Amino acid sequence: MADAVSMDKIVSLCRRRGFVFPSSEIYGGLGSSYDYGHYGVLLKDNVKQRWLSAMVQERDDIVALDSSIILHPQVWEASGHVSGFTDPLVDCRFCKKRFRADHLDESECGQRPSKHPGETDNCDLTEARQFNLMFETRVGALEETGVPVYLRPETAQGIFINFKNVAQIARRKPPFGIAQVGKSFRNEITPGNFIFRTLEFEQMEMEFFVPPTDAEEWYGYWVQERYDWHRRYGIRESHLRIRPHEADELSHYSRGTSDIEYLFPIGWSELEGVANRGDFDLTAHTQSSGTKLEWVEQDGSRYTPHVIEPALGVNRSMLAFLVDAYDEEVVADRDRTVLRLHPQLAPVKAAVLPLIAKDEGMVAKARALYEELRVVVSAEYDDGGQIGRRYRRQDEIGTPWALTVDEQTLEDDTVTIRDRDSLVQERISIARAREHVLDRLQQPWSTPKPD
Ligand code: ATP
C-alpha cells in the first residue's frame, strides 16, 4: 500500500516554497538532477547535523573524516567497483530508450507509457548488457596524456584507505568508527522519482571497525541504532521497517545487509542500508596497496578488523522526512498545508510577525525580538500581508513557532507564541522568548499525524 501523500504534492510544495528546483531549468532541465533553494539547504544541513551529532558528538567511539572525491584510480580497482559496480541495461531498438533490465516492471514503455517495456508488439529489447555507474574524468591538462580517474560513487572507500592514519593519529582501538558526509556520483539510468535517486547526491556513511568475533553483534546493534534514529526525528513507526537481504541479493562484499525501508509514495523502498562488510575492504586495499591495514594488539598479535557500515543518502532522508511531515487539514473552513517536521529539522525555528506592519511601535519590538532570536536559532521576520497568510506560509515550510507582536505587546511587553501543530497560542513575556524557544527545541517531539 502506498502512502496517501503523492509525490506530486511534495514536488509542488518544494518548488513553491523554494526547497528544491529542477536543475538547469532554463536550458530545459537535466534528468535526475536537482538544485536546492534556501529552505532545502537549511533542511538538508539539519539532517546532516542530526546525523553527525548522533554519530560523533553524542559518542566517544566515532571520529569524523572528509576525504577527496577524486581518489587514486587503483582504489576503485581494489574495491571491485571497476569490474562490478554495474547495472544491467537493455535498449529498445524500436523506441531507442534505455532501461534497467531489473526494473522493467517500474519503467514506462517509450511509445506507450501506460505499458512496461517489452509489453507492446513494437517493443524490441536487446539482451541485457552491464553498464558501469561510475563517472569517469581526467586529471591533468591534456586530454591525451591526462590520467583517467573516477568521481567517487560512495564515500566509504575514502574511509578504508585512511584506516591506518585515523587508527594511529586519533589513537582509537577497535571497536571504533569513522564517519563521513559528502557528495557521491552515480550515472543512474533509471529516471529518478524526484530526489529519491539522482546523479549526484550526498551520503552519510560510517564504517565501524570491530574484532572479527564481535561483528555479528555489532551488526545487529547498528541496524537497531539506525532504525531508532529515524524514529527519533519523527518518522512514523507504521512507515518504517527493517528488511534483511536474502542470500542471493547480497553484494559481493557483504556477509549480511539489512535495508531500513520507508513507505515512500512510490511504495516501500530503501532509505538506508546497514551492511556487515567483513574484512573485504581492508584486505582488498592491503593486497592492492602493499600497506597493511590491520590492528596490532599490545602483545603483538594482529588481525584485520571487520566492518559494519550504515549508509544513508542525505537527499533520500530529506525526502522521507518531507513525505512523513506533509499534512493537509481544514481549520476554520480554510485549507491548511503544514509540514510537521521535528523542530530540530525544521529549516526555520521561529517566525517573528508584527501584527500591523505599519505600526512603528510593533515593528520596533518585533525587529528587536527577531534580532535577538536569530543569533541562537534560524529565525525569520515577516511583515508581508494578512497575519493569516503569514501563518500559512510558515506552516508550509514547517516553522514550529510563530511569535506575534500585537497591541498588547506595546502595553505589557508580552507576545503570543503559536504552535504549528496544535495551533494553541500562549502569551509569554518578550524577555523570556529566547529561552522559551531554546527550551522547546530541546524537548522530545513526536508527530501528531496518526501512525
Ligand atoms: P539503490 O538500491 O536504491 O540503488 P544502493 O543499494 O545502491 O541503493 P547504497 O550503495 O547502499 O545504495 O548507498 C547507500 C545509500 O545512499 C542508499 O541507501 C541511499 O539512501 C543513498 N543513495 C544511493 N544511491 C543514490 C542515488 N542515486 N540518489 C540518492 N541517494 C542514493
Coordinates of C-alpha atoms and ligand atoms in Angstrom, one line a residue:
M1 CA 0.0 0.0 0.0
A2 CA 1.5 3.4 -1.0
D3 CA 1.3 6.5 1.3
A4 CA -1.6 8.8 0.8
V5 CA 0.7 11.7 0.1
S6 CA 1.5 11.8 -3.6
M7 CA 5.0 12.6 -4.9
D8 CA 3.4 15.4 -7.0
K9 CA 2.3 17.2 -3.8
I10 CA 5.8 17.1 -2.4
V11 CA 7.4 18.2 -5.6
S12 CA 5.0 21.1 -5.9
L13 CA 5.4 22.3 -2.3
C14 CA 9.2 22.0 -2.7
R15 CA 9.1 24.2 -5.8
R16 CA 6.5 26.6 -4.5
R17 CA 8.5 27.3 -1.3
G18 CA 11.9 27.1 -2.8
F19 CA 13.2 23.9 -1.2
V20 CA 14.1 22.1 -4.5
F21 CA 14.2 23.2 -8.1
P22 CA 14.8 21.0 -11.2
S23 CA 18.4 21.6 -12.2
S24 CA 19.5 23.6 -15.3
E25 CA 15.8 24.5 -15.8
I26 CA 16.4 27.5 -18.2
Y27 CA 18.2 25.0 -20.5
G28 CA 15.3 22.5 -20.4
G29 CA 16.5 20.7 -17.3
L30 CA 18.9 17.7 -16.8
G31 CA 17.3 14.4 -15.8
S32 CA 17.7 13.2 -12.2
S33 CA 19.5 16.4 -11.1
Y34 CA 18.1 19.0 -8.7
D35 CA 19.2 22.3 -7.1
Y36 CA 18.4 23.1 -3.5
G37 CA 17.0 26.5 -2.6
H38 CA 17.2 28.3 0.7
Y39 CA 14.9 26.1 2.8
G40 CA 16.1 23.0 1.1
V41 CA 19.7 23.9 2.1
L42 CA 18.6 24.6 5.7
L43 CA 16.7 21.3 5.9
K44 CA 19.5 19.3 4.3
D45 CA 22.0 20.9 6.7
N46 CA 19.8 20.0 9.7
V47 CA 19.6 16.3 8.6
K48 CA 23.4 16.2 8.3
Q49 CA 23.8 17.9 11.7
R50 CA 21.5 15.5 13.4
W51 CA 23.3 12.5 11.9
L52 CA 26.7 13.9 12.8
S53 CA 25.5 14.6 16.3
A54 CA 24.2 11.1 16.8
M55 CA 27.3 9.5 15.3
V56 CA 30.2 11.7 16.5
Q57 CA 29.1 14.3 19.1
E58 CA 27.0 12.0 21.3
R59 CA 29.5 9.1 21.3
D60 CA 33.2 8.7 22.1
D61 CA 34.0 5.9 19.7
I62 CA 33.5 7.6 16.3
V63 CA 35.6 10.3 14.7
A64 CA 34.9 12.4 11.6
L65 CA 36.7 12.4 8.2
D66 CA 36.4 14.3 4.9
S67 CA 38.2 12.5 2.1
S68 CA 38.7 13.6 -1.5
I69 CA 36.0 13.0 -4.1
I70 CA 38.7 12.0 -6.7
L71 CA 40.9 9.2 -5.3
H72 CA 43.7 7.2 -6.8
P73 CA 42.2 5.1 -9.6
Q74 CA 43.6 1.9 -8.0
V75 CA 41.2 2.4 -5.1
W76 CA 38.3 1.5 -7.4
E77 CA 40.1 -1.5 -8.9
A78 CA 40.7 -2.9 -5.4
S79 CA 37.2 -2.2 -4.2
G80 CA 35.6 -4.1 -7.0
H81 CA 33.8 -1.1 -8.4
V82 CA 35.7 -1.1 -11.8
S83 CA 34.6 -4.6 -12.5
G84 CA 31.4 -5.0 -10.6
F85 CA 29.6 -1.6 -9.9
T86 CA 27.3 -2.1 -12.8
D87 CA 23.6 -2.2 -13.7
P88 CA 22.2 -4.5 -16.4
L89 CA 20.7 -2.4 -19.2
V90 CA 18.6 -3.1 -22.2
D91 CA 17.9 -0.9 -25.2
C92 CA 14.7 -0.9 -27.2
R93 CA 15.6 -1.0 -30.9
F94 CA 12.1 0.5 -31.7
C95 CA 11.8 3.5 -29.4
K96 CA 15.5 3.9 -28.8
K97 CA 15.1 4.2 -25.0
R98 CA 17.3 2.5 -22.4
F99 CA 16.0 0.7 -19.3
R100 CA 17.4 -1.1 -16.3
A101 CA 16.8 -4.8 -17.0
D102 CA 16.0 -5.5 -13.4
H103 CA 13.5 -2.5 -13.2
L104 CA 11.4 -3.2 -16.3
D105 CA 8.2 -3.5 -14.4
E106 CA 8.7 0.0 -12.9
S107 CA 9.6 1.6 -16.2
E108 CA 7.4 3.1 -18.9
C109 CA 7.5 2.0 -22.5
G110 CA 8.9 4.7 -24.8
Q111 CA 5.9 4.6 -27.0
R112 CA 3.1 3.6 -24.7
P113 CA 3.9 4.9 -21.2
S114 CA 0.9 3.0 -19.8
K115 CA 2.7 -0.2 -20.6
H116 CA 6.1 -1.5 -19.4
P117 CA 9.0 -2.1 -21.9
G118 CA 8.6 -5.3 -23.7
E119 CA 4.8 -5.4 -23.4
T120 CA 3.7 -4.0 -26.8
D121 CA 4.1 -5.7 -30.1
N122 CA 6.6 -3.0 -31.3
C123 CA 8.9 -3.3 -28.3
D124 CA 12.2 -4.9 -29.5
L125 CA 14.6 -5.2 -26.5
T126 CA 18.2 -6.1 -26.7
E127 CA 19.9 -8.6 -24.4
A128 CA 21.0 -7.1 -21.1
R129 CA 24.5 -5.5 -21.0
Q130 CA 26.4 -4.5 -17.9
F131 CA 26.9 -0.7 -17.6
N132 CA 29.3 0.8 -15.1
L133 CA 27.8 3.5 -12.9
M134 CA 31.0 5.4 -12.2
F135 CA 31.5 8.8 -13.9
E136 CA 35.0 9.0 -15.5
T137 CA 37.0 12.1 -15.9
R138 CA 40.7 13.0 -16.3
V139 CA 43.3 14.6 -14.1
G140 CA 45.9 16.7 -16.0
A141 CA 45.8 19.5 -18.5
L142 CA 45.8 17.5 -21.7
E143 CA 43.1 15.2 -22.9
E144 CA 45.6 12.8 -24.4
T145 CA 48.0 12.5 -21.5
G146 CA 45.7 13.0 -18.6
V147 CA 45.2 10.1 -16.2
P148 CA 41.6 8.7 -16.1
V149 CA 40.0 8.9 -12.7
Y150 CA 36.5 8.5 -11.3
L151 CA 34.2 10.6 -9.3
R152 CA 33.5 8.5 -6.2
P153 CA 30.3 6.5 -6.2
E154 CA 30.4 6.2 -2.4
T155 CA 32.3 7.8 0.4
A156 CA 33.2 4.6 2.1
Q157 CA 36.4 3.8 0.2
G158 CA 37.9 7.1 1.3
I159 CA 37.4 5.9 4.9
F160 CA 39.0 2.4 4.3
I161 CA 42.1 3.9 2.8
N162 CA 42.5 6.2 5.8
F163 CA 42.1 3.4 8.3
K164 CA 45.8 3.5 9.3
N165 CA 46.0 7.3 9.6
V166 CA 43.0 7.5 11.8
A167 CA 43.8 4.5 14.0
Q168 CA 47.3 5.9 14.7
I169 CA 46.6 9.6 14.9
A170 CA 43.2 9.5 16.7
R171 CA 44.6 6.7 18.9
R172 CA 41.5 4.6 18.5
K173 CA 41.2 0.9 19.2
P174 CA 38.5 -1.4 17.7
P175 CA 35.6 -1.1 18.2
F176 CA 35.8 2.4 16.7
G177 CA 34.2 4.1 13.7
I178 CA 34.9 6.8 11.1
A179 CA 32.1 8.9 9.9
Q180 CA 31.9 10.9 6.7
V181 CA 29.4 13.1 5.0
G182 CA 30.0 14.1 1.3
K183 CA 29.0 14.0 -2.3
S184 CA 28.8 10.8 -4.3
F185 CA 28.1 10.4 -8.0
R186 CA 26.4 7.6 -10.0
N187 CA 25.5 7.5 -13.6
E188 CA 21.9 6.3 -12.8
I189 CA 19.9 5.4 -15.9
T190 CA 16.6 4.8 -14.3
P191 CA 14.6 8.1 -14.0
G192 CA 14.7 9.5 -10.6
N193 CA 11.4 9.8 -8.7
F194 CA 12.3 13.3 -7.6
I195 CA 15.3 13.4 -5.2
F196 CA 15.0 9.7 -4.3
R197 CA 17.6 8.8 -7.0
T198 CA 19.8 11.4 -8.6
L199 CA 23.1 11.5 -10.5
E200 CA 24.8 13.3 -7.6
F201 CA 23.8 13.1 -4.0
E202 CA 25.2 13.4 -0.5
Q203 CA 25.9 10.3 1.6
M204 CA 26.3 9.9 5.3
E205 CA 28.4 6.8 5.8
M206 CA 30.0 5.4 8.9
E207 CA 32.5 2.5 8.9
F208 CA 32.7 0.7 12.3
F209 CA 35.8 -1.4 12.7
V210 CA 35.4 -4.3 15.1
P211 CA 37.3 -7.5 16.2
P212 CA 36.0 -10.3 13.8
T213 CA 34.4 -12.3 16.6
D214 CA 32.2 -9.3 17.5
A215 CA 31.0 -8.5 14.0
E216 CA 27.6 -10.2 14.2
E217 CA 26.7 -8.5 17.5
W218 CA 27.7 -5.0 16.2
Y219 CA 25.8 -5.6 13.0
G220 CA 22.6 -6.2 15.0
Y221 CA 23.4 -3.2 17.2
W222 CA 23.8 -0.8 14.2
V223 CA 20.6 -1.9 12.5
Q224 CA 18.7 -1.1 15.6
E225 CA 20.6 2.2 16.3
R226 CA 19.9 3.5 12.8
Y227 CA 16.2 2.5 12.9
D228 CA 15.9 4.4 16.2
W229 CA 17.5 7.5 14.7
H230 CA 14.8 7.8 12.0
R231 CA 12.1 7.3 14.7
R232 CA 13.8 9.9 17.0
Y233 CA 13.4 12.5 14.3
G234 CA 9.8 11.8 13.7
I235 CA 9.4 9.1 11.1
R236 CA 6.2 7.1 11.9
E237 CA 6.6 3.5 13.0
S238 CA 4.0 2.4 10.5
H239 CA 6.1 3.8 7.7
L240 CA 9.4 2.3 8.7
R241 CA 10.6 -1.3 8.5
I242 CA 13.8 -3.4 8.5
R243 CA 14.2 -5.8 5.6
P244 CA 17.1 -8.3 5.8
H245 CA 18.5 -9.1 2.4
E246 CA 18.1 -12.7 1.0
A247 CA 21.4 -14.5 0.4
D248 CA 21.1 -14.1 -3.4
E249 CA 20.7 -10.3 -3.0
L250 CA 23.9 -9.7 -1.1
S251 CA 26.6 -7.5 -2.6
H252 CA 30.0 -9.2 -3.3
Y253 CA 31.5 -7.7 -0.1
S254 CA 28.6 -8.4 2.2
R255 CA 28.1 -11.1 4.9
G256 CA 24.7 -9.6 5.8
T257 CA 22.8 -6.5 4.9
S258 CA 19.5 -5.0 6.1
D259 CA 17.7 -2.2 4.4
I260 CA 15.8 0.2 6.5
E261 CA 12.9 0.9 4.3
Y262 CA 10.4 3.8 4.2
L263 CA 6.9 3.8 2.7
F264 CA 7.6 6.4 0.1
P265 CA 4.8 7.5 -2.3
I266 CA 6.4 5.0 -4.8
G267 CA 6.0 2.2 -2.3
W268 CA 8.3 0.6 0.3
S269 CA 11.9 1.4 -0.8
E270 CA 15.4 1.5 0.7
L271 CA 16.0 4.5 2.8
E272 CA 19.3 3.3 4.4
G273 CA 21.4 0.2 4.1
V274 CA 23.3 -1.4 7.0
A275 CA 25.9 -4.0 5.9
N276 CA 28.3 -6.3 7.6
R277 CA 31.2 -6.0 5.1
G278 CA 33.5 -8.5 6.9
D279 CA 37.2 -7.9 6.2
F280 CA 36.6 -7.5 2.4
D281 CA 37.7 -3.9 2.1
L282 CA 40.7 -3.7 4.4
T283 CA 42.0 -7.0 2.9
A284 CA 41.5 -5.8 -0.7
H285 CA 43.3 -2.5 0.0
T286 CA 46.1 -4.2 1.8
Q287 CA 46.7 -6.5 -1.1
S288 CA 46.4 -3.8 -3.7
S289 CA 48.5 -1.1 -2.0
G290 CA 51.0 -3.2 0.0
T291 CA 50.2 -1.2 3.2
K292 CA 49.0 -3.4 6.0
L293 CA 45.6 -2.2 7.1
E294 CA 45.3 -4.2 10.3
W295 CA 45.1 -3.9 14.0
V296 CA 48.1 -4.8 16.1
E297 CA 47.5 -5.7 19.8
Q298 CA 49.9 -4.7 22.5
D299 CA 51.1 -8.4 22.7
G300 CA 52.0 -8.2 19.0
S301 CA 49.1 -10.3 17.8
R302 CA 47.4 -8.9 14.7
Y303 CA 44.1 -9.1 12.9
T304 CA 42.1 -7.4 10.1
P305 CA 39.1 -5.7 11.7
H306 CA 35.7 -6.5 10.3
V307 CA 33.5 -3.6 9.2
I308 CA 29.8 -2.7 9.9
E309 CA 28.5 0.1 7.7
P310 CA 25.4 2.2 8.0
A311 CA 25.0 4.2 4.7
L312 CA 22.2 6.8 4.3
G313 CA 21.6 9.3 1.5
V314 CA 21.0 12.9 2.8
N315 CA 18.7 13.7 0.0
R316 CA 16.7 10.5 0.3
S317 CA 16.5 11.0 4.1
M318 CA 15.2 14.6 3.5
L319 CA 12.6 13.2 1.1
A320 CA 11.4 10.7 3.7
F321 CA 11.2 13.5 6.3
L322 CA 9.2 15.7 3.9
V323 CA 6.8 12.9 3.0
D324 CA 6.3 11.9 6.6
A325 CA 5.7 15.6 7.7
Y326 CA 3.4 16.6 4.9
D327 CA -0.2 17.2 6.1
E328 CA -3.3 18.9 5.0
E329 CA -6.3 19.9 7.1
V330 CA -9.2 22.2 7.2
V331 CA -9.1 24.8 10.0
A332 CA -11.9 27.3 10.4
D333 CA -13.2 26.4 6.9
R334 CA -9.8 27.1 5.3
D335 CA -7.4 24.5 3.9
R336 CA -4.1 24.4 5.6
T337 CA -0.9 22.6 4.3
V338 CA 1.6 22.0 7.0
L339 CA 5.0 20.3 7.3
R340 CA 5.0 18.7 10.7
L341 CA 8.8 18.4 10.8
H342 CA 10.7 17.7 14.0
P343 CA 11.6 21.2 15.3
Q344 CA 15.3 20.3 15.2
L345 CA 14.9 19.6 11.5
A346 CA 12.7 22.5 10.6
P347 CA 14.5 25.0 8.3
V348 CA 13.2 27.9 10.4
K349 CA 12.6 27.5 14.1
A350 CA 10.8 30.8 14.9
A351 CA 9.0 33.5 12.8
V352 CA 8.5 36.9 14.3
L353 CA 5.5 38.8 13.0
P354 CA 4.3 42.3 13.7
L355 CA 0.5 42.2 13.6
I356 CA 0.2 45.5 11.9
A357 CA 3.2 46.1 9.6
K358 CA 2.7 49.8 9.5
D359 CA 2.7 50.3 13.3
E360 CA 6.1 51.7 14.2
G361 CA 5.9 50.6 17.8
M362 CA 5.1 47.0 16.8
V363 CA 7.8 46.9 14.1
A364 CA 10.4 48.2 16.6
K365 CA 9.6 45.5 19.1
A366 CA 9.3 42.7 16.5
R367 CA 12.6 43.7 14.9
A368 CA 14.4 43.7 18.2
L369 CA 13.0 40.3 19.1
Y370 CA 13.9 38.9 15.7
E371 CA 17.5 40.2 16.1
E372 CA 17.8 38.6 19.5
L373 CA 16.4 35.2 18.3
R374 CA 18.4 34.9 15.0
V375 CA 21.7 34.8 17.0
V376 CA 20.7 31.5 18.5
V377 CA 18.3 29.9 16.0
S378 CA 17.3 30.1 12.4
A379 CA 14.6 32.8 12.6
E380 CA 12.6 34.8 10.1
Y381 CA 10.9 38.2 10.2
D382 CA 7.8 38.5 8.1
D383 CA 5.6 41.6 7.8
G384 CA 4.1 40.8 4.3
G385 CA 0.3 40.5 4.1
Q386 CA -2.5 39.4 6.3
I387 CA -1.5 37.7 9.5
G388 CA -3.4 34.5 8.5
R389 CA -1.4 34.3 5.3
R390 CA 1.8 34.8 7.1
Y391 CA 0.9 31.8 9.4
R392 CA 0.1 29.7 6.4
R393 CA 3.4 30.5 4.8
Q394 CA 5.3 29.5 7.9
D395 CA 3.2 26.3 8.2
E396 CA 4.1 25.3 4.7
I397 CA 7.8 25.5 5.5
G398 CA 7.3 23.7 8.8
T399 CA 8.2 26.6 11.2
P400 CA 7.3 25.2 14.7
W401 CA 6.7 28.6 16.4
A402 CA 5.4 32.0 15.3
L403 CA 5.7 34.9 17.7
T404 CA 3.4 37.7 17.1
V405 CA 3.8 41.3 18.3
D406 CA 0.4 43.0 18.8
E407 CA -1.3 45.9 20.6
Q408 CA -0.9 44.2 24.0
T409 CA 2.8 43.9 23.4
L410 CA 3.1 47.7 23.5
E411 CA 1.4 47.8 26.9
D412 CA 3.0 44.8 28.7
D413 CA 5.9 43.5 26.7
T414 CA 4.3 40.1 26.0
V415 CA 3.9 38.3 22.7
T416 CA 1.8 35.4 21.5
I417 CA 3.6 32.2 20.6
R418 CA 1.6 30.0 18.2
D419 CA 2.4 26.3 18.0
R420 CA 2.4 24.9 14.4
D421 CA 0.9 21.5 15.3
S422 CA -1.7 22.3 18.0
L423 CA -2.4 25.9 16.8
V424 CA -2.5 26.8 20.5
Q425 CA -1.5 30.4 21.2
E426 CA 0.1 31.3 24.5
R427 CA 1.2 34.7 25.9
I428 CA 4.8 34.9 27.1
S429 CA 7.0 37.8 28.0
I430 CA 9.4 39.1 25.4
A431 CA 12.2 38.9 27.9
R432 CA 11.6 35.1 28.1
A433 CA 11.0 34.4 24.4
R434 CA 14.5 33.4 23.5
E435 CA 14.8 31.0 26.5
H436 CA 11.3 29.6 25.8
V437 CA 12.2 28.8 22.1
L438 CA 15.5 27.2 23.1
D439 CA 13.8 25.1 25.8
R440 CA 11.1 23.8 23.5
L441 CA 13.7 22.9 20.9
Q442 CA 15.3 20.5 23.3
Q443 CA 12.0 18.8 24.3
P444 CA 11.2 15.4 22.8
W445 CA 8.8 15.6 19.9
S446 CA 6.6 13.1 18.1
T447 CA 4.3 13.7 15.2
P448 CA 0.6 14.4 15.8
K449 CA -0.1 12.6 12.4
P450 CA -1.8 9.3 13.0
D451 CA 0.6 6.4 12.8
Ligands
ATP1 P1 19.6 1.6 -4.5 O1 19.3 0.1 -4.4 O2 18.4 2.4 -4.2 O3 20.2 2.0 -5.8 P2 22.0 1.1 -3.2 O4 21.7 -0.2 -2.5 O5 22.8 1.1 -4.5 O6 20.7 1.9 -3.4 P3 24.0 2.0 -1.4 O7 25.1 1.8 -2.3 O8 23.8 1.1 -0.3 O9 22.6 2.1 -2.3 O10 24.0 3.5 -0.9 C1 23.7 3.9 0.4 C2 22.5 4.9 0.5 O11 22.9 6.0 -0.4 C3 21.2 4.4 0.0 O12 20.5 3.7 1.0 C4 20.5 5.7 -0.4 O13 20.0 6.3 0.8 C5 21.6 6.5 -0.9 N1 21.7 6.5 -2.4 C6 22.3 5.6 -3.2 N2 22.2 5.9 -4.5 C7 21.5 7.1 -4.5 C8 21.1 8.0 -5.6 N3 21.4 7.7 -6.8 N4 20.5 9.1 -5.3 C9 20.2 9.4 -4.0 N5 20.6 8.6 -2.9 C10 21.2 7.5 -3.2

